[in-house]
Amino acid sequence: MLRQLLIFSVLTVIFINPALAAGDAKIGAEKAALCMGCHGDKGISVSPAYPNLAAQHASYIEKQLTELKSGARKDPTMSPMAATLQEPDMADIAAFFSNLAPAPAEGVGKSKPALLARGKQLYMGGDRYKEIPACAACHSPTGAGNPQARFPRLAGQHDEYVVAQLKKFKNGERANDPNKMMRDITARMSMADINAIAAYIATLE
């Protein structure tokens, strides 16, 4: 039943979210100058607290900037910055970062086989006893994500950032997930589960 609901939710998201207009990556490189202070000139962030944007889907980046501007997603650093952007700016910046080479896998937790084994189990197969669906169902087995549904690329992402975002979904601090998908899933996850998934994601590239 959970799998059927997840598939229905994914199809609903795809249907209600038409593709956004493509931006200009060359123009975006100029507009993204301020972004590079945190996210790096190659889209690889200077701190694991900030997300890597290199090779992230333009549709996802644009969605997040739009919702940070509208208030659907709130962040003390990004909300004020997004407030100054217009739709063409967002499209151009998203195009710039999406065209950069992806960040390499960090391999966090490779010295902790039990942690990675649990993370892989949850990511690839979920946990039917906790009714946690597999992350791979939406984000793909390789962490490539789904640009049509605006599900983010996870491969190459910092584990610290992944942990922080899953915690925000779990406590309701972040609420811009379609149909409450991430909030419902993380509500059934323990912090041990979250740390394990984040550690496994950090090994994907």
PDB file of C-alpha atoms in Angstrom:
ATOM      1  CA  MET A   1       0.000   0.000   0.000  1.00  0.00           C
ATOM      2  CA  LEU A   2       2.834   2.384   0.875  1.00  0.00           C
ATOM      3  CA  ARG A   3       4.521   1.731  -2.474  1.00  0.00           C
ATOM      4  CA  GLN A   4       1.254   2.437  -4.330  1.00  0.00           C
ATOM      5  CA  LEU A   5       0.812   5.723  -2.470  1.00  0.00           C
ATOM      6  CA  LEU A   6       4.397   6.712  -3.218  1.00  0.00           C
ATOM      7  CA  ILE A   7       4.003   5.966  -6.938  1.00  0.00           C
ATOM      8  CA  PHE A   8       0.737   7.953  -7.010  1.00  0.00           C
ATOM      9  CA  SER A   9       2.437  10.884  -5.270  1.00  0.00           C
ATOM     10  CA  VAL A  10       5.330  10.840  -7.732  1.00  0.00           C
ATOM     11  CA  LEU A  11       2.993  10.780 -10.719  1.00  0.00           C
ATOM     12  CA  THR A  12       0.987  13.625  -9.202  1.00  0.00           C
ATOM     13  CA  VAL A  13       4.114  15.728  -8.714  1.00  0.00           C
ATOM     14  CA  ILE A  14       5.198  15.133 -12.316  1.00  0.00           C
ATOM     15  CA  PHE A  15       1.776  16.052 -13.625  1.00  0.00           C
ATOM     16  CA  ILE A  16       1.319  19.260 -11.674  1.00  0.00           C
ATOM     17  CA  ASN A  17       4.838  20.591 -12.228  1.00  0.00           C
ATOM     18  CA  PRO A  18       5.419  21.532 -15.882  1.00  0.00           C
ATOM     19  CA  ALA A  19       8.967  22.047 -17.082  1.00  0.00           C
ATOM     20  CA  LEU A  20      10.452  25.441 -16.390  1.00  0.00           C
ATOM     21  CA  ALA A  21      11.961  27.625 -19.082  1.00  0.00           C
ATOM     22  CA  ALA A  22      15.615  26.840 -19.749  1.00  0.00           C
ATOM     23  CA  GLY A  23      18.091  29.434 -18.530  1.00  0.00           C
ATOM     24  CA  ASP A  24      21.367  30.624 -20.040  1.00  0.00           C
ATOM     25  CA  ALA A  25      24.364  29.031 -18.294  1.00  0.00           C
ATOM     26  CA  LYS A  26      26.820  31.646 -19.591  1.00  0.00           C
ATOM     27  CA  ILE A  27      24.758  34.531 -18.239  1.00  0.00           C
ATOM     28  CA  GLY A  28      24.138  32.494 -15.109  1.00  0.00           C
ATOM     29  CA  ALA A  29      27.875  32.337 -14.404  1.00  0.00           C
ATOM     30  CA  GLU A  30      27.884  36.111 -13.950  1.00  0.00           C
ATOM     31  CA  LYS A  31      24.700  36.171 -11.890  1.00  0.00           C
ATOM     32  CA  ALA A  32      25.958  33.351  -9.645  1.00  0.00           C
ATOM     33  CA  ALA A  33      29.053  35.286  -8.511  1.00  0.00           C
ATOM     34  CA  LEU A  34      27.564  35.952  -5.071  1.00  0.00           C
ATOM     35  CA  CYS A  35      26.435  32.317  -4.728  1.00  0.00           C
ATOM     36  CA  MET A  36      30.019  31.140  -5.176  1.00  0.00           C
ATOM     37  CA  GLY A  37      31.009  32.498  -1.785  1.00  0.00           C
ATOM     38  CA  CYS A  38      29.247  29.535  -0.159  1.00  0.00           C
ATOM     39  CA  HIS A  39      28.693  27.088  -3.021  1.00  0.00           C
ATOM     40  CA  GLY A  40      32.092  27.465  -4.713  1.00  0.00           C
ATOM     41  CA  ASP A  41      33.005  28.621  -8.206  1.00  0.00           C
ATOM     42  CA  LYS A  42      32.653  25.025  -9.417  1.00  0.00           C
ATOM     43  CA  GLY A  43      29.456  24.389  -7.466  1.00  0.00           C
ATOM     44  CA  ILE A  44      31.286  22.457  -4.754  1.00  0.00           C
ATOM     45  CA  SER A  45      30.644  24.183  -1.463  1.00  0.00           C
ATOM     46  CA  VAL A  46      33.345  25.490   0.817  1.00  0.00           C
ATOM     47  CA  SER A  47      31.617  23.996   3.881  1.00  0.00           C
ATOM     48  CA  PRO A  48      29.677  20.716   4.310  1.00  0.00           C
ATOM     49  CA  ALA A  49      26.913  22.803   5.865  1.00  0.00           C
ATOM     50  CA  TYR A  50      26.140  24.199   2.411  1.00  0.00           C
ATOM     51  CA  PRO A  51      24.925  21.978  -0.446  1.00  0.00           C
ATOM     52  CA  ASN A  52      26.972  21.129  -3.497  1.00  0.00           C
ATOM     53  CA  LEU A  53      25.125  22.525  -6.518  1.00  0.00           C
ATOM     54  CA  ALA A  54      27.392  21.143  -9.252  1.00  0.00           C
ATOM     55  CA  ALA A  55      25.349  18.980 -11.662  1.00  0.00           C
ATOM     56  CA  GLN A  56      22.177  19.506  -9.627  1.00  0.00           C
ATOM     57  CA  HIS A  57      19.073  19.534 -11.819  1.00  0.00           C
ATOM     58  CA  ALA A  58      18.214  23.031 -13.002  1.00  0.00           C
ATOM     59  CA  SER A  59      14.531  22.306 -12.388  1.00  0.00           C
ATOM     60  CA  TYR A  60      15.242  21.521  -8.734  1.00  0.00           C
ATOM     61  CA  ILE A  61      17.484  24.540  -8.151  1.00  0.00           C
ATOM     62  CA  GLU A  62      14.911  26.821  -9.723  1.00  0.00           C
ATOM     63  CA  LYS A  63      12.132  25.301  -7.614  1.00  0.00           C
ATOM     64  CA  GLN A  64      14.073  25.885  -4.416  1.00  0.00           C
ATOM     65  CA  LEU A  65      14.936  29.488  -5.302  1.00  0.00           C
ATOM     66  CA  THR A  66      11.305  30.175  -6.211  1.00  0.00           C
ATOM     67  CA  GLU A  67      10.070  28.749  -2.919  1.00  0.00           C
ATOM     68  CA  LEU A  68      12.749  30.505  -0.884  1.00  0.00           C
ATOM     69  CA  LYS A  69      11.567  33.757  -2.431  1.00  0.00           C
ATOM     70  CA  SER A  70       7.873  33.013  -1.876  1.00  0.00           C
ATOM     71  CA  GLY A  71       8.382  31.822   1.707  1.00  0.00           C
ATOM     72  CA  ALA A  72       7.282  28.237   1.013  1.00  0.00           C
ATOM     73  CA  ARG A  73      10.783  27.300   2.145  1.00  0.00           C
ATOM     74  CA  LYS A  74      12.515  29.358   4.789  1.00  0.00           C
ATOM     75  CA  ASP A  75      16.247  29.668   5.364  1.00  0.00           C
ATOM     76  CA  PRO A  76      17.943  32.518   7.242  1.00  0.00           C
ATOM     77  CA  THR A  77      20.762  32.752   4.691  1.00  0.00           C
ATOM     78  CA  MET A  78      19.067  31.897   1.408  1.00  0.00           C
ATOM     79  CA  SER A  79      15.654  33.514   1.825  1.00  0.00           C
ATOM     80  CA  PRO A  80      16.994  37.117   1.743  1.00  0.00           C
ATOM     81  CA  MET A  81      19.227  36.285  -1.239  1.00  0.00           C
ATOM     82  CA  ALA A  82      16.410  34.666  -3.208  1.00  0.00           C
ATOM     83  CA  ALA A  83      14.196  37.658  -2.496  1.00  0.00           C
ATOM     84  CA  THR A  84      16.355  39.772  -4.831  1.00  0.00           C
ATOM     85  CA  LEU A  85      16.072  37.371  -7.785  1.00  0.00           C
ATOM     86  CA  GLN A  86      13.600  37.436 -10.640  1.00  0.00           C
ATOM     87  CA  GLU A  87      12.494  34.344 -12.577  1.00  0.00           C
ATOM     88  CA  PRO A  88      15.039  34.825 -15.416  1.00  0.00           C
ATOM     89  CA  ASP A  89      17.829  35.185 -12.824  1.00  0.00           C
ATOM     90  CA  MET A  90      16.816  31.933 -11.172  1.00  0.00           C
ATOM     91  CA  ALA A  91      16.687  30.105 -14.504  1.00  0.00           C
ATOM     92  CA  ASP A  92      20.129  31.376 -15.526  1.00  0.00           C
ATOM     93  CA  ILE A  93      21.761  30.564 -12.171  1.00  0.00           C
ATOM     94  CA  ALA A  94      20.168  27.109 -12.178  1.00  0.00           C
ATOM     95  CA  ALA A  95      21.444  26.472 -15.709  1.00  0.00           C
ATOM     96  CA  PHE A  96      24.966  27.496 -14.704  1.00  0.00           C
ATOM     97  CA  PHE A  97      25.236  25.153 -11.727  1.00  0.00           C
ATOM     98  CA  SER A  98      23.498  22.260 -13.480  1.00  0.00           C
ATOM     99  CA  ASN A  99      26.124  22.318 -16.234  1.00  0.00           C
ATOM    100  CA  LEU A 100      29.114  21.991 -13.895  1.00  0.00           C
ATOM    101  CA  ALA A 101      30.959  18.711 -13.345  1.00  0.00           C
ATOM    102  CA  PRO A 102      29.521  16.793 -10.367  1.00  0.00           C
ATOM    103  CA  ALA A 103      31.252  16.714  -7.017  1.00  0.00           C
ATOM    104  CA  PRO A 104      33.204  13.532  -6.241  1.00  0.00           C
ATOM    105  CA  ALA A 105      31.913  11.127  -3.624  1.00  0.00           C
ATOM    106  CA  GLU A 106      33.217  11.881  -0.137  1.00  0.00           C
ATOM    107  CA  GLY A 107      33.064   8.337   1.143  1.00  0.00           C
ATOM    108  CA  VAL A 108      32.061   9.408   4.642  1.00  0.00           C
ATOM    109  CA  GLY A 109      31.666   6.451   6.962  1.00  0.00           C
ATOM    110  CA  LYS A 110      33.643   3.924   4.885  1.00  0.00           C
ATOM    111  CA  SER A 111      35.396   2.927   8.098  1.00  0.00           C
ATOM    112  CA  LYS A 112      31.993   2.061   9.597  1.00  0.00           C
ATOM    113  CA  PRO A 113      30.687  -0.905   7.570  1.00  0.00           C
ATOM    114  CA  ALA A 114      27.631  -1.445   9.777  1.00  0.00           C
ATOM    115  CA  LEU A 115      26.544   2.187   9.297  1.00  0.00           C
ATOM    116  CA  LEU A 116      26.951   1.984   5.533  1.00  0.00           C
ATOM    117  CA  ALA A 117      25.185  -1.391   5.373  1.00  0.00           C
ATOM    118  CA  ARG A 118      22.157   0.062   7.159  1.00  0.00           C
ATOM    119  CA  GLY A 119      22.270   3.163   4.962  1.00  0.00           C
ATOM    120  CA  LYS A 120      22.381   1.087   1.787  1.00  0.00           C
ATOM    121  CA  GLN A 121      19.525  -1.092   3.017  1.00  0.00           C
ATOM    122  CA  LEU A 122      17.342   1.949   3.642  1.00  0.00           C
ATOM    123  CA  TYR A 123      18.356   3.759   0.458  1.00  0.00           C
ATOM    124  CA  MET A 124      17.914   0.820  -1.878  1.00  0.00           C
ATOM    125  CA  GLY A 125      15.140  -1.160  -0.204  1.00  0.00           C
ATOM    126  CA  GLY A 126      13.597   0.905   2.577  1.00  0.00           C
ATOM    127  CA  ASP A 127      12.284  -0.664   5.777  1.00  0.00           C
ATOM    128  CA  ARG A 128       8.886  -2.315   5.509  1.00  0.00           C
ATOM    129  CA  TYR A 129       8.523  -2.670   9.275  1.00  0.00           C
ATOM    130  CA  LYS A 130       8.857   1.088   9.725  1.00  0.00           C
ATOM    131  CA  GLU A 131       7.019   1.778   6.447  1.00  0.00           C
ATOM    132  CA  ILE A 132      10.003   3.684   5.097  1.00  0.00           C
ATOM    133  CA  PRO A 133      10.127   3.483   1.274  1.00  0.00           C
ATOM    134  CA  ALA A 134      13.396   3.146  -0.592  1.00  0.00           C
ATOM    135  CA  CYS A 135      15.084   6.469  -1.341  1.00  0.00           C
ATOM    136  CA  ALA A 136      16.067   4.987  -4.704  1.00  0.00           C
ATOM    137  CA  ALA A 137      12.419   4.977  -5.797  1.00  0.00           C
ATOM    138  CA  CYS A 138      12.514   8.758  -6.217  1.00  0.00           C
ATOM    139  CA  HIS A 139      16.212   9.621  -6.235  1.00  0.00           C
ATOM    140  CA  SER A 140      17.329   6.629  -8.375  1.00  0.00           C
ATOM    141  CA  PRO A 141      19.698   3.839  -7.311  1.00  0.00           C
ATOM    142  CA  THR A 142      22.706   5.943  -8.308  1.00  0.00           C
ATOM    143  CA  GLY A 143      21.486   9.126  -6.603  1.00  0.00           C
ATOM    144  CA  ALA A 144      20.871  10.810  -9.956  1.00  0.00           C
ATOM    145  CA  GLY A 145      17.435  12.107  -8.928  1.00  0.00           C
ATOM    146  CA  ASN A 146      14.522  12.882 -11.240  1.00  0.00           C
ATOM    147  CA  PRO A 147      14.559  16.276 -12.999  1.00  0.00           C
ATOM    148  CA  GLN A 148      11.011  15.913 -14.358  1.00  0.00           C
ATOM    149  CA  ALA A 149       9.587  15.439 -10.870  1.00  0.00           C
ATOM    150  CA  ARG A 150      12.115  17.917  -9.430  1.00  0.00           C
ATOM    151  CA  PHE A 151      13.567  15.336  -7.072  1.00  0.00           C
ATOM    152  CA  PRO A 152      17.172  16.347  -6.389  1.00  0.00           C
ATOM    153  CA  ARG A 153      20.382  14.653  -7.359  1.00  0.00           C
ATOM    154  CA  LEU A 154      21.894  13.284  -4.138  1.00  0.00           C
ATOM    155  CA  ALA A 155      25.130  11.794  -5.452  1.00  0.00           C
ATOM    156  CA  GLY A 156      28.100  13.889  -4.410  1.00  0.00           C
ATOM    157  CA  GLN A 157      26.212  15.656  -1.641  1.00  0.00           C
ATOM    158  CA  HIS A 158      27.728  16.326   1.787  1.00  0.00           C
ATOM    159  CA  ASP A 159      26.454  13.945   4.451  1.00  0.00           C
ATOM    160  CA  GLU A 160      26.292  16.821   6.961  1.00  0.00           C
ATOM    161  CA  TYR A 161      23.952  18.759   4.693  1.00  0.00           C
ATOM    162  CA  VAL A 162      21.780  15.688   4.035  1.00  0.00           C
ATOM    163  CA  VAL A 163      21.444  15.051   7.776  1.00  0.00           C
ATOM    164  CA  ALA A 164      20.472  18.679   8.387  1.00  0.00           C
ATOM    165  CA  GLN A 165      17.771  18.676   5.716  1.00  0.00           C
ATOM    166  CA  LEU A 166      16.278  15.333   6.785  1.00  0.00           C
ATOM    167  CA  LYS A 167      16.118  16.632  10.360  1.00  0.00           C
ATOM    168  CA  LYS A 168      14.332  19.771   9.134  1.00  0.00           C
ATOM    169  CA  PHE A 169      11.771  17.680   7.287  1.00  0.00           C
ATOM    170  CA  LYS A 170      11.344  15.473  10.350  1.00  0.00           C
ATOM    171  CA  ASN A 171      10.661  18.349  12.738  1.00  0.00           C
ATOM    172  CA  GLY A 172       8.585  20.305  10.211  1.00  0.00           C
ATOM    173  CA  GLU A 173      11.058  23.167   9.922  1.00  0.00           C
ATOM    174  CA  ARG A 174      11.227  22.503   6.192  1.00  0.00           C
ATOM    175  CA  ALA A 175       7.839  22.005   4.553  1.00  0.00           C
ATOM    176  CA  ASN A 176       8.220  22.514   0.808  1.00  0.00           C
ATOM    177  CA  ASP A 177       8.041  18.819  -0.083  1.00  0.00           C
ATOM    178  CA  PRO A 178       5.156  17.937  -2.465  1.00  0.00           C
ATOM    179  CA  ASN A 179       2.287  16.117  -0.738  1.00  0.00           C
ATOM    180  CA  LYS A 180       4.309  16.065   2.522  1.00  0.00           C
ATOM    181  CA  MET A 181       6.289  13.150   1.109  1.00  0.00           C
ATOM    182  CA  MET A 182       9.555  13.847   2.918  1.00  0.00           C
ATOM    183  CA  ARG A 183       7.894  14.897   6.142  1.00  0.00           C
ATOM    184  CA  ASP A 184       5.854  11.693   6.265  1.00  0.00           C
ATOM    185  CA  ILE A 185       8.872   9.510   5.516  1.00  0.00           C
ATOM    186  CA  THR A 186      11.273  11.180   7.955  1.00  0.00           C
ATOM    187  CA  ALA A 187       8.649  11.068  10.704  1.00  0.00           C
ATOM    188  CA  ARG A 188       9.177   7.293  10.709  1.00  0.00           C
ATOM    189  CA  MET A 189      12.965   7.537  10.685  1.00  0.00           C
ATOM    190  CA  SER A 190      15.209   7.542  13.737  1.00  0.00           C
ATOM    191  CA  MET A 191      18.310   9.701  13.896  1.00  0.00           C
ATOM    192  CA  ALA A 192      20.329   6.517  13.451  1.00  0.00           C
ATOM    193  CA  ASP A 193      18.461   5.909  10.186  1.00  0.00           C
ATOM    194  CA  ILE A 194      19.082   9.474   9.034  1.00  0.00           C
ATOM    195  CA  ASN A 195      22.801   9.281   9.807  1.00  0.00           C
ATOM    196  CA  ALA A 196      23.087   5.943   8.024  1.00  0.00           C
ATOM    197  CA  ILE A 197      21.325   7.144   4.880  1.00  0.00           C
ATOM    198  CA  ALA A 198      23.424  10.305   4.764  1.00  0.00           C
ATOM    199  CA  ALA A 199      26.640   8.312   5.139  1.00  0.00           C
ATOM    200  CA  TYR A 200      25.615   5.999   2.282  1.00  0.00           C
ATOM    201  CA  ILE A 201      24.574   8.905   0.042  1.00  0.00           C
ATOM    202  CA  ALA A 202      28.035  10.400   0.525  1.00  0.00           C
ATOM    203  CA  THR A 203      29.507   7.314  -1.190  1.00  0.00           C
ATOM    204  CA  LEU A 204      27.419   7.810  -4.365  1.00  0.00           C
ATOM    205  CA  GLU A 205      28.840   9.528  -7.431  1.00  0.00           C
TER     206      GLU A 205
END
